[in-house]
PDB file of C-alpha atoms and ligand atoms in Angstrom:
ATOM      1  CA  UNK A   1     185.137 -84.708 147.171  1.00 66.00           C
ATOM      2  CA  UNK A   2     181.985 -83.445 148.815  1.00 93.00           C
ATOM      3  CA  UNK A   3     182.005 -82.081 152.345  1.00 97.00           C
ATOM      4  CA  UNK A   4     178.925 -82.090 154.542  1.00 98.00           C
ATOM      5  CA  UNK A   5     179.041 -79.031 156.844  1.00 98.00           C
ATOM      6  CA  UNK A   6     176.858 -78.467 159.926  1.00 98.00           C
ATOM      7  CA  UNK A   7     176.982 -74.947 161.321  1.00 98.00           C
ATOM      8  CA  UNK A   8     175.678 -73.935 164.740  1.00 98.00           C
ATOM      9  CA  UNK A   9     175.731 -70.759 166.834  1.00 98.00           C
ATOM     10  CA  UNK A  10     177.559 -70.883 170.181  1.00 98.00           C
ATOM     11  CA  UNK A  11     178.954 -68.548 172.865  1.00 98.00           C
ATOM     12  CA  UNK A  12     177.578 -65.042 172.279  1.00 97.00           C
ATOM     13  CA  UNK A  13     178.158 -64.659 168.535  1.00 98.00           C
ATOM     14  CA  UNK A  14     180.463 -67.481 167.376  1.00 98.00           C
ATOM     15  CA  UNK A  15     179.694 -70.156 164.826  1.00 98.00           C
ATOM     16  CA  UNK A  16     180.906 -73.700 165.297  1.00 98.00           C
ATOM     17  CA  UNK A  17     181.355 -76.015 162.318  1.00 99.00           C
ATOM     18  CA  UNK A  18     181.536 -79.776 162.068  1.00 98.00           C
ATOM     19  CA  UNK A  19     182.501 -81.184 158.692  1.00 98.00           C
ATOM     20  CA  UNK A  20     182.382 -84.674 157.180  1.00 98.00           C
ATOM     21  CA  UNK A  21     184.200 -85.954 154.125  1.00 98.00           C
ATOM     22  CA  UNK A  22     181.388 -87.902 152.497  1.00 97.00           C
ATOM     23  CA  UNK A  23     183.615 -90.362 150.636  1.00 96.00           C
ATOM     24  CA  UNK A  24     185.549 -91.586 153.675  1.00 97.00           C
ATOM     25  CA  UNK A  25     183.291 -90.608 156.592  1.00 98.00           C
ATOM     26  CA  UNK A  26     186.194 -88.716 158.203  1.00 98.00           C
ATOM     27  CA  UNK A  27     185.109 -85.750 160.314  1.00 98.00           C
ATOM     28  CA  UNK A  28     186.575 -82.506 161.585  1.00 98.00           C
ATOM     29  CA  UNK A  29     185.521 -79.503 163.581  1.00 98.00           C
ATOM     30  CA  UNK A  30     186.777 -76.033 162.782  1.00 99.00           C
ATOM     31  CA  UNK A  31     187.927 -74.378 166.013  1.00 99.00           C
ATOM     32  CA  UNK A  32     186.637 -75.258 169.463  1.00 98.00           C
ATOM     33  CA  UNK A  33     184.662 -72.226 170.656  1.00 98.00           C
ATOM     34  CA  UNK A  34     182.465 -74.335 172.946  1.00 98.00           C
ATOM     35  CA  UNK A  35     183.256 -78.010 173.610  1.00 98.00           C
ATOM     36  CA  UNK A  36     179.755 -78.820 174.838  1.00 98.00           C
ATOM     37  CA  UNK A  37     178.087 -77.342 171.767  1.00 98.00           C
ATOM     38  CA  UNK A  38     180.492 -79.231 169.472  1.00 98.00           C
ATOM     39  CA  UNK A  39     179.899 -82.548 171.240  1.00 98.00           C
ATOM     40  CA  UNK A  40     176.127 -81.964 171.081  1.00 98.00           C
ATOM     41  CA  UNK A  41     176.318 -81.209 167.340  1.00 98.00           C
ATOM     42  CA  UNK A  42     178.399 -84.353 166.744  1.00 98.00           C
ATOM     43  CA  UNK A  43     175.956 -86.498 168.639  1.00 98.00           C
ATOM     44  CA  UNK A  44     172.974 -84.960 166.799  1.00 98.00           C
ATOM     45  CA  UNK A  45     174.709 -85.775 163.502  1.00 98.00           C
ATOM     46  CA  UNK A  46     175.708 -89.242 164.686  1.00 98.00           C
ATOM     47  CA  UNK A  47     179.357 -88.477 163.875  1.00 98.00           C
ATOM     48  CA  UNK A  48     182.634 -89.178 165.694  1.00 98.00           C
ATOM     49  CA  UNK A  49     185.498 -86.701 165.443  1.00 98.00           C
ATOM     50  CA  UNK A  50     188.876 -87.346 163.798  1.00 98.00           C
ATOM     51  CA  UNK A  51     190.365 -83.875 163.506  1.00 98.00           C
ATOM     52  CA  UNK A  52     190.257 -80.418 165.062  1.00 99.00           C
ATOM     53  CA  UNK A  53     191.334 -77.577 162.769  1.00 99.00           C
ATOM     54  CA  UNK A  54     192.278 -74.425 164.679  1.00 99.00           C
ATOM     55  CA  UNK A  55     192.456 -71.080 162.880  1.00 99.00           C
ATOM     56  CA  UNK A  56     194.196 -69.129 165.690  1.00 98.00           C
ATOM     57  CA  UNK A  57     194.943 -69.157 169.395  1.00 98.00           C
ATOM     58  CA  UNK A  58     192.124 -66.998 170.789  1.00 98.00           C
ATOM     59  CA  UNK A  59     190.092 -68.708 173.545  1.00 98.00           C
ATOM     60  CA  UNK A  60     186.859 -68.566 171.513  1.00 98.00           C
ATOM     61  CA  UNK A  61     188.679 -70.638 168.838  1.00 98.00           C
ATOM     62  CA  UNK A  62     191.022 -73.003 170.702  1.00 98.00           C
ATOM     63  CA  UNK A  63     189.673 -72.884 174.256  1.00 98.00           C
ATOM     64  CA  UNK A  64     187.717 -76.124 173.841  1.00 98.00           C
ATOM     65  CA  UNK A  65     190.624 -78.158 172.391  1.00 98.00           C
ATOM     66  CA  UNK A  66     191.386 -80.047 175.575  1.00 98.00           C
ATOM     67  CA  UNK A  67     187.780 -81.035 176.345  1.00 98.00           C
ATOM     68  CA  UNK A  68     186.969 -81.949 172.720  1.00 98.00           C
ATOM     69  CA  UNK A  69     190.098 -84.083 172.460  1.00 98.00           C
ATOM     70  CA  UNK A  70     189.413 -85.772 175.799  1.00 98.00           C
ATOM     71  CA  UNK A  71     185.892 -86.683 174.669  1.00 98.00           C
ATOM     72  CA  UNK A  72     186.667 -87.791 171.106  1.00 98.00           C
ATOM     73  CA  UNK A  73     190.389 -88.556 170.765  1.00 98.00           C
ATOM     74  CA  UNK A  74     190.561 -86.208 167.755  1.00 98.00           C
ATOM     75  CA  UNK A  75     193.970 -85.049 166.511  1.00 98.00           C
ATOM     76  CA  UNK A  76     194.490 -81.282 166.716  1.00 99.00           C
ATOM     77  CA  UNK A  77     195.974 -79.352 163.809  1.00 99.00           C
ATOM     78  CA  UNK A  78     196.593 -75.623 163.858  1.00 99.00           C
ATOM     79  CA  UNK A  79     199.155 -72.832 163.902  1.00 99.00           C
ATOM     80  CA  UNK A  80     201.896 -73.152 166.522  1.00 98.00           C
ATOM     81  CA  UNK A  81     200.512 -70.137 168.433  1.00 98.00           C
ATOM     82  CA  UNK A  82     197.641 -72.357 169.666  1.00 98.00           C
ATOM     83  CA  UNK A  83     200.150 -73.835 172.165  1.00 98.00           C
ATOM     84  CA  UNK A  84     199.899 -70.548 174.075  1.00 98.00           C
ATOM     85  CA  UNK A  85     196.598 -71.754 175.523  1.00 98.00           C
ATOM     86  CA  UNK A  86     195.755 -75.271 174.342  1.00 98.00           C
ATOM     87  CA  UNK A  87     197.069 -78.644 173.189  1.00 98.00           C
ATOM     88  CA  UNK A  88     198.165 -79.064 169.546  1.00 98.00           C
ATOM     89  CA  UNK A  89     199.357 -82.258 167.796  1.00 98.00           C
ATOM     90  CA  UNK A  90     200.481 -80.882 164.434  1.00 98.00           C
ATOM     91  CA  UNK A  91     201.589 -77.323 163.681  1.00 98.00           C
ATOM     92  CA  UNK A  92     200.707 -76.024 160.203  1.00 98.00           C
ATOM     93  CA  UNK A  93     201.372 -72.787 158.310  1.00 98.00           C
ATOM     94  CA  UNK A  94     200.456 -71.168 155.012  1.00 98.00           C
ATOM     95  CA  UNK A  95     201.306 -73.393 152.019  1.00 98.00           C
ATOM     96  CA  UNK A  96     200.838 -76.683 153.908  1.00 99.00           C
ATOM     97  CA  UNK A  97     198.292 -79.232 152.755  1.00 98.00           C
ATOM     98  CA  UNK A  98     196.390 -81.652 154.962  1.00 98.00           C
ATOM     99  CA  UNK A  99     193.690 -84.203 154.260  1.00 98.00           C
ATOM    100  CA  UNK A 100     190.338 -85.042 155.702  1.00 98.00           C
ATOM    101  CA  UNK A 101     189.794 -88.489 154.198  1.00 97.00           C
ATOM    102  CA  UNK A 102     189.679 -87.881 150.426  1.00 95.00           C
ATOM    103  CA  UNK A 103     189.362 -84.087 150.746  1.00 98.00           C
ATOM    104  CA  UNK A 104     192.450 -81.922 150.257  1.00 98.00           C
ATOM    105  CA  UNK A 105     192.643 -78.943 152.566  1.00 98.00           C
ATOM    106  CA  UNK A 106     195.100 -76.161 151.827  1.00 98.00           C
ATOM    107  CA  UNK A 107     196.370 -73.996 154.642  1.00 99.00           C
ATOM    108  CA  UNK A 108     196.394 -70.274 153.819  1.00 99.00           C
ATOM    109  CA  UNK A 109     198.453 -67.735 155.784  1.00 98.00           C
ATOM    110  CA  UNK A 110     195.913 -65.256 157.159  1.00 98.00           C
ATOM    111  CA  UNK A 111     198.096 -63.411 159.652  1.00 98.00           C
ATOM    112  CA  UNK A 112     196.899 -60.028 160.870  1.00 98.00           C
ATOM    113  CA  UNK A 113     194.178 -60.627 163.471  1.00 98.00           C
ATOM    114  CA  UNK A 114     196.840 -62.758 165.198  1.00 98.00           C
ATOM    115  CA  UNK A 115     200.350 -63.403 163.879  1.00 98.00           C
ATOM    116  CA  UNK A 116     199.755 -67.112 163.210  1.00 98.00           C
ATOM    117  CA  UNK A 117     196.152 -67.039 161.960  1.00 98.00           C
ATOM    118  CA  UNK A 118     195.445 -69.513 159.139  1.00 99.00           C
ATOM    119  CA  UNK A 119     192.441 -70.334 156.952  1.00 99.00           C
ATOM    120  CA  UNK A 120     191.521 -73.775 155.589  1.00 99.00           C
ATOM    121  CA  UNK A 121     190.548 -74.055 151.927  1.00 98.00           C
ATOM    122  CA  UNK A 122     189.110 -77.242 150.422  1.00 98.00           C
ATOM    123  CA  UNK A 123     189.387 -76.433 146.682  1.00 98.00           C
ATOM    124  CA  UNK A 124     187.411 -79.410 145.357  1.00 97.00           C
ATOM    125  CA  UNK A 125     184.642 -78.866 147.895  1.00 97.00           C
ATOM    126  CA  UNK A 126     184.681 -75.160 147.030  1.00 98.00           C
ATOM    127  CA  UNK A 127     184.749 -74.106 150.679  1.00 98.00           C
ATOM    128  CA  UNK A 128     186.983 -72.120 152.992  1.00 98.00           C
ATOM    129  CA  UNK A 129     186.948 -71.707 156.766  1.00 99.00           C
ATOM    130  CA  UNK A 130     188.423 -68.320 157.485  1.00 99.00           C
ATOM    131  CA  UNK A 131     188.161 -67.831 161.273  1.00 98.00           C
ATOM    132  CA  UNK A 132     188.408 -64.163 162.250  1.00 98.00           C
ATOM    133  CA  UNK A 133     190.094 -62.916 159.061  1.00 98.00           C
ATOM    134  CA  UNK A 134     187.231 -62.249 156.634  1.00 98.00           C
ATOM    135  CA  UNK A 135     183.684 -61.669 157.880  1.00 98.00           C
ATOM    136  CA  UNK A 136     180.506 -61.062 155.913  1.00 98.00           C
ATOM    137  CA  UNK A 137     181.046 -57.374 154.985  1.00 98.00           C
ATOM    138  CA  UNK A 138     183.816 -57.148 157.574  1.00 98.00           C
ATOM    139  CA  UNK A 139     187.257 -58.291 158.660  1.00 98.00           C
ATOM    140  CA  UNK A 140     188.975 -59.132 161.936  1.00 98.00           C
ATOM    141  CA  UNK A 141     190.551 -56.514 164.157  1.00 98.00           C
ATOM    142  CA  UNK A 142     194.328 -56.154 164.008  1.00 98.00           C
ATOM    143  CA  UNK A 143     195.242 -57.376 167.475  1.00 98.00           C
ATOM    144  CA  UNK A 144     198.759 -58.535 166.597  1.00 98.00           C
ATOM    145  CA  UNK A 145     199.512 -57.820 162.947  1.00 97.00           C
ATOM    146  CA  UNK A 146     200.113 -54.766 160.766  1.00 98.00           C
ATOM    147  CA  UNK A 147     197.742 -53.435 158.104  1.00 98.00           C
ATOM    148  CA  UNK A 148     200.058 -54.624 155.285  1.00 98.00           C
ATOM    149  CA  UNK A 149     199.934 -58.156 156.651  1.00 98.00           C
ATOM    150  CA  UNK A 150     196.142 -58.217 157.010  1.00 98.00           C
ATOM    151  CA  UNK A 151     195.684 -56.677 153.563  1.00 98.00           C
ATOM    152  CA  UNK A 152     197.890 -59.411 152.059  1.00 98.00           C
ATOM    153  CA  UNK A 153     195.887 -62.078 153.916  1.00 98.00           C
ATOM    154  CA  UNK A 154     192.595 -60.623 152.672  1.00 98.00           C
ATOM    155  CA  UNK A 155     193.986 -60.526 149.133  1.00 98.00           C
ATOM    156  CA  UNK A 156     194.861 -64.237 149.329  1.00 98.00           C
ATOM    157  CA  UNK A 157     191.238 -64.973 150.277  1.00 98.00           C
ATOM    158  CA  UNK A 158     189.827 -62.573 147.678  1.00 98.00           C
ATOM    159  CA  UNK A 159     191.857 -64.421 145.033  1.00 98.00           C
ATOM    160  CA  UNK A 160     190.013 -67.699 145.686  1.00 98.00           C
ATOM    161  CA  UNK A 161     187.441 -68.686 143.039  1.00 98.00           C
ATOM    162  CA  UNK A 162     184.392 -66.383 143.177  1.00 98.00           C
ATOM    163  CA  UNK A 163     181.950 -69.130 144.106  1.00 98.00           C
ATOM    164  CA  UNK A 164     184.011 -70.331 147.092  1.00 98.00           C
ATOM    165  CA  UNK A 165     181.731 -70.653 150.113  1.00 98.00           C
ATOM    166  CA  UNK A 166     183.209 -68.723 153.023  1.00 98.00           C
ATOM    167  CA  UNK A 167     182.519 -69.847 156.574  1.00 99.00           C
ATOM    168  CA  UNK A 168     183.285 -66.998 159.003  1.00 98.00           C
ATOM    169  CA  UNK A 169     183.587 -67.586 162.734  1.00 98.00           C
ATOM    170  CA  UNK A 170     181.222 -64.846 163.975  1.00 98.00           C
ATOM    171  CA  UNK A 171     177.797 -63.366 163.279  1.00 98.00           C
ATOM    172  CA  UNK A 172     178.889 -59.727 163.068  1.00 98.00           C
ATOM    173  CA  UNK A 173     177.133 -58.914 159.818  1.00 98.00           C
ATOM    174  CA  UNK A 174     174.448 -56.521 161.026  1.00 97.00           C
ATOM    175  CA  UNK A 175     176.930 -54.092 162.573  1.00 96.00           C
ATOM    176  CA  UNK A 176     179.268 -54.581 159.594  1.00 98.00           C
ATOM    177  CA  UNK A 177     176.404 -53.573 157.287  1.00 98.00           C
ATOM    178  CA  UNK A 178     175.750 -50.349 159.235  1.00 98.00           C
ATOM    179  CA  UNK A 179     179.394 -49.432 158.893  1.00 98.00           C
ATOM    180  CA  UNK A 180     179.471 -50.333 155.167  1.00 98.00           C
ATOM    181  CA  UNK A 181     176.405 -48.140 154.514  1.00 98.00           C
ATOM    182  CA  UNK A 182     178.155 -45.209 156.231  1.00 97.00           C
ATOM    183  CA  UNK A 183     180.885 -45.065 153.601  1.00 96.00           C
ATOM    184  CA  UNK A 184     179.752 -46.962 150.511  1.00 98.00           C
ATOM    185  CA  UNK A 185     176.844 -45.835 148.315  1.00 97.00           C
ATOM    186  CA  UNK A 186     177.151 -48.716 145.846  1.00 98.00           C
ATOM    187  CA  UNK A 187     173.686 -50.201 145.121  1.00 98.00           C
ATOM    188  CA  UNK A 188     174.996 -53.725 145.755  1.00 98.00           C
ATOM    189  CA  UNK A 189     175.748 -52.710 149.364  1.00 98.00           C
ATOM    190  CA  UNK A 190     172.257 -51.268 149.906  1.00 98.00           C
ATOM    191  CA  UNK A 191     170.694 -54.358 148.373  1.00 98.00           C
ATOM    192  CA  UNK A 192     172.704 -56.714 150.547  1.00 98.00           C
ATOM    193  CA  UNK A 193     171.928 -54.603 153.625  1.00 98.00           C
ATOM    194  CA  UNK A 194     168.212 -55.289 153.145  1.00 98.00           C
ATOM    195  CA  UNK A 195     168.856 -59.022 152.820  1.00 98.00           C
ATOM    196  CA  UNK A 196     170.994 -59.032 155.990  1.00 98.00           C
ATOM    197  CA  UNK A 197     168.521 -57.011 158.080  1.00 98.00           C
ATOM    198  CA  UNK A 198     165.677 -59.272 156.957  1.00 98.00           C
ATOM    199  CA  UNK A 199     167.633 -62.454 157.776  1.00 98.00           C
ATOM    200  CA  UNK A 200     168.575 -61.171 161.235  1.00 98.00           C
ATOM    201  CA  UNK A 201     164.992 -60.115 161.948  1.00 98.00           C
ATOM    202  CA  UNK A 202     164.033 -63.724 161.353  1.00 98.00           C
ATOM    203  CA  UNK A 203     166.960 -64.954 163.467  1.00 97.00           C
ATOM    204  CA  UNK A 204     168.615 -66.553 160.439  1.00 98.00           C
ATOM    205  CA  UNK A 205     172.414 -66.721 159.994  1.00 98.00           C
ATOM    206  CA  UNK A 206     174.140 -64.519 157.390  1.00 98.00           C
ATOM    207  CA  UNK A 207     177.067 -66.955 157.284  1.00 98.00           C
ATOM    208  CA  UNK A 208     178.258 -68.546 155.030  1.00 98.00           C
ATOM    209  CA  UNK A 209     178.985 -65.953 152.377  1.00 98.00           C
ATOM    210  CA  UNK A 210     180.897 -66.201 149.081  1.00 98.00           C
ATOM    211  CA  UNK A 211     183.993 -64.546 147.675  1.00 98.00           C
ATOM    212  CA  UNK A 212     181.892 -62.972 144.898  1.00 98.00           C
ATOM    213  CA  UNK A 213     179.579 -61.344 147.434  1.00 98.00           C
ATOM    214  CA  UNK A 214     182.486 -60.065 149.545  1.00 98.00           C
ATOM    215  CA  UNK A 215     184.345 -58.677 146.539  1.00 98.00           C
ATOM    216  CA  UNK A 216     181.212 -56.736 145.613  1.00 98.00           C
ATOM    217  CA  UNK A 217     180.198 -55.411 149.029  1.00 98.00           C
ATOM    218  CA  UNK A 218     182.906 -55.828 151.695  1.00 98.00           C
ATOM    219  CA  UNK A 219     184.256 -52.352 152.587  1.00 98.00           C
ATOM    220  CA  UNK A 220     187.666 -53.774 153.507  1.00 98.00           C
ATOM    221  CA  UNK A 221     188.142 -55.478 150.140  1.00 98.00           C
ATOM    222  CA  UNK A 222     186.760 -52.318 148.489  1.00 98.00           C
ATOM    223  CA  UNK A 223     189.039 -50.027 150.540  1.00 98.00           C
ATOM    224  CA  UNK A 224     191.053 -48.652 147.571  1.00 98.00           C
ATOM    225  CA  UNK A 225     187.777 -47.574 145.897  1.00 98.00           C
ATOM    226  CA  UNK A 226     186.316 -46.117 149.084  1.00 98.00           C
ATOM    227  CA  UNK A 227     189.480 -44.168 149.987  1.00 98.00           C
ATOM    228  CA  UNK A 228     190.462 -42.679 146.609  1.00 97.00           C
ATOM    229  CA  UNK A 229     192.880 -40.192 148.212  1.00 97.00           C
ATOM    230  CA  UNK A 230     194.949 -42.896 149.896  1.00 98.00           C
ATOM    231  CA  UNK A 231     198.381 -43.268 148.257  1.00 98.00           C
ATOM    232  CA  UNK A 232     198.233 -47.081 148.141  1.00 98.00           C
ATOM    233  CA  UNK A 233     195.864 -49.992 148.900  1.00 98.00           C
ATOM    234  CA  UNK A 234     197.434 -50.772 152.296  1.00 98.00           C
ATOM    235  CA  UNK A 235     196.910 -47.191 153.484  1.00 98.00           C
ATOM    236  CA  UNK A 236     193.339 -47.281 152.181  1.00 98.00           C
ATOM    237  CA  UNK A 237     192.739 -50.525 154.055  1.00 98.00           C
ATOM    238  CA  UNK A 238     194.289 -49.112 157.254  1.00 98.00           C
ATOM    239  CA  UNK A 239     191.987 -46.076 156.975  1.00 98.00           C
ATOM    240  CA  UNK A 240     188.875 -48.226 156.623  1.00 98.00           C
ATOM    241  CA  UNK A 241     190.031 -50.450 159.512  1.00 98.00           C
ATOM    242  CA  UNK A 242     190.525 -47.494 161.881  1.00 97.00           C
ATOM    243  CA  UNK A 243     187.212 -45.960 160.780  1.00 97.00           C
ATOM    244  CA  UNK A 244     185.510 -49.251 161.724  1.00 98.00           C
ATOM    245  CA  UNK A 245     187.351 -49.421 165.062  1.00 96.00           C
ATOM    246  CA  UNK A 246     185.907 -45.999 165.889  1.00 96.00           C
ATOM    247  CA  UNK A 247     182.493 -46.496 164.325  1.00 96.00           C
ATOM    248  CA  UNK A 248     179.548 -46.212 166.678  1.00 88.00           C
ATOM    249  CA  UNK A 249     176.609 -47.437 164.677  1.00 74.00           C
TER     250      UNK A 249
HETATM  251 ZN1   ZN B   1     189.876 -64.063 167.315  1.00 93.35          ZN
HETATM  252 FE1   FE B   2     186.818 -64.998 167.430  1.00 93.35          FE
END
């Protein structure tokens, strides 16, 4: 059940992903930040496109649906909220399962950044595409949801197997690292900071990450430890989220 993933930067700081189920040759793209970049990546790979998987309705995730579908005939799967701005053929929600050829893909409710946000987890391939929910050392802003909802979504991702490869939709890691260093003195954070700064100096991506790495160094997952005076984990998370919203690093 292997998946071949090609990742490419697009727009100002998004990542696009095209994915191929090796057994069947079926292909998908995760979100449609930039139709032209996706079509160029497909043609470089020599792949067609069967499926679009949207994580949420924001224009840098679903804005290219129409053009990608017109060019490839791909079927579009995503949360119902995508219909606010773009075409959608099949609405999915947390708990649903879809297939890309022989690969099972489980839909995980990741509401918080938007109310309908979902992630796509391919358990046998050991990969998850998490949109704007979990970032390398960061998490998405709460545009529509409440802290309790986002905390629950992050906990569902954190509960995936430690070696799960996490594909985040943006390269935000450098600023996330500066924020993490401002409130976490754990040596694992300092060590990862060096790796991130070095990678960015060389223009290399810091995505994908893994659940193990995020559990060890992501200040949002570590919120209860970082905010020991908070009465409960949701409050701790909300405190870290507002600190990040105000952080000028
Ligand atoms: Zn977004
Ligand atoms: Fe985004």
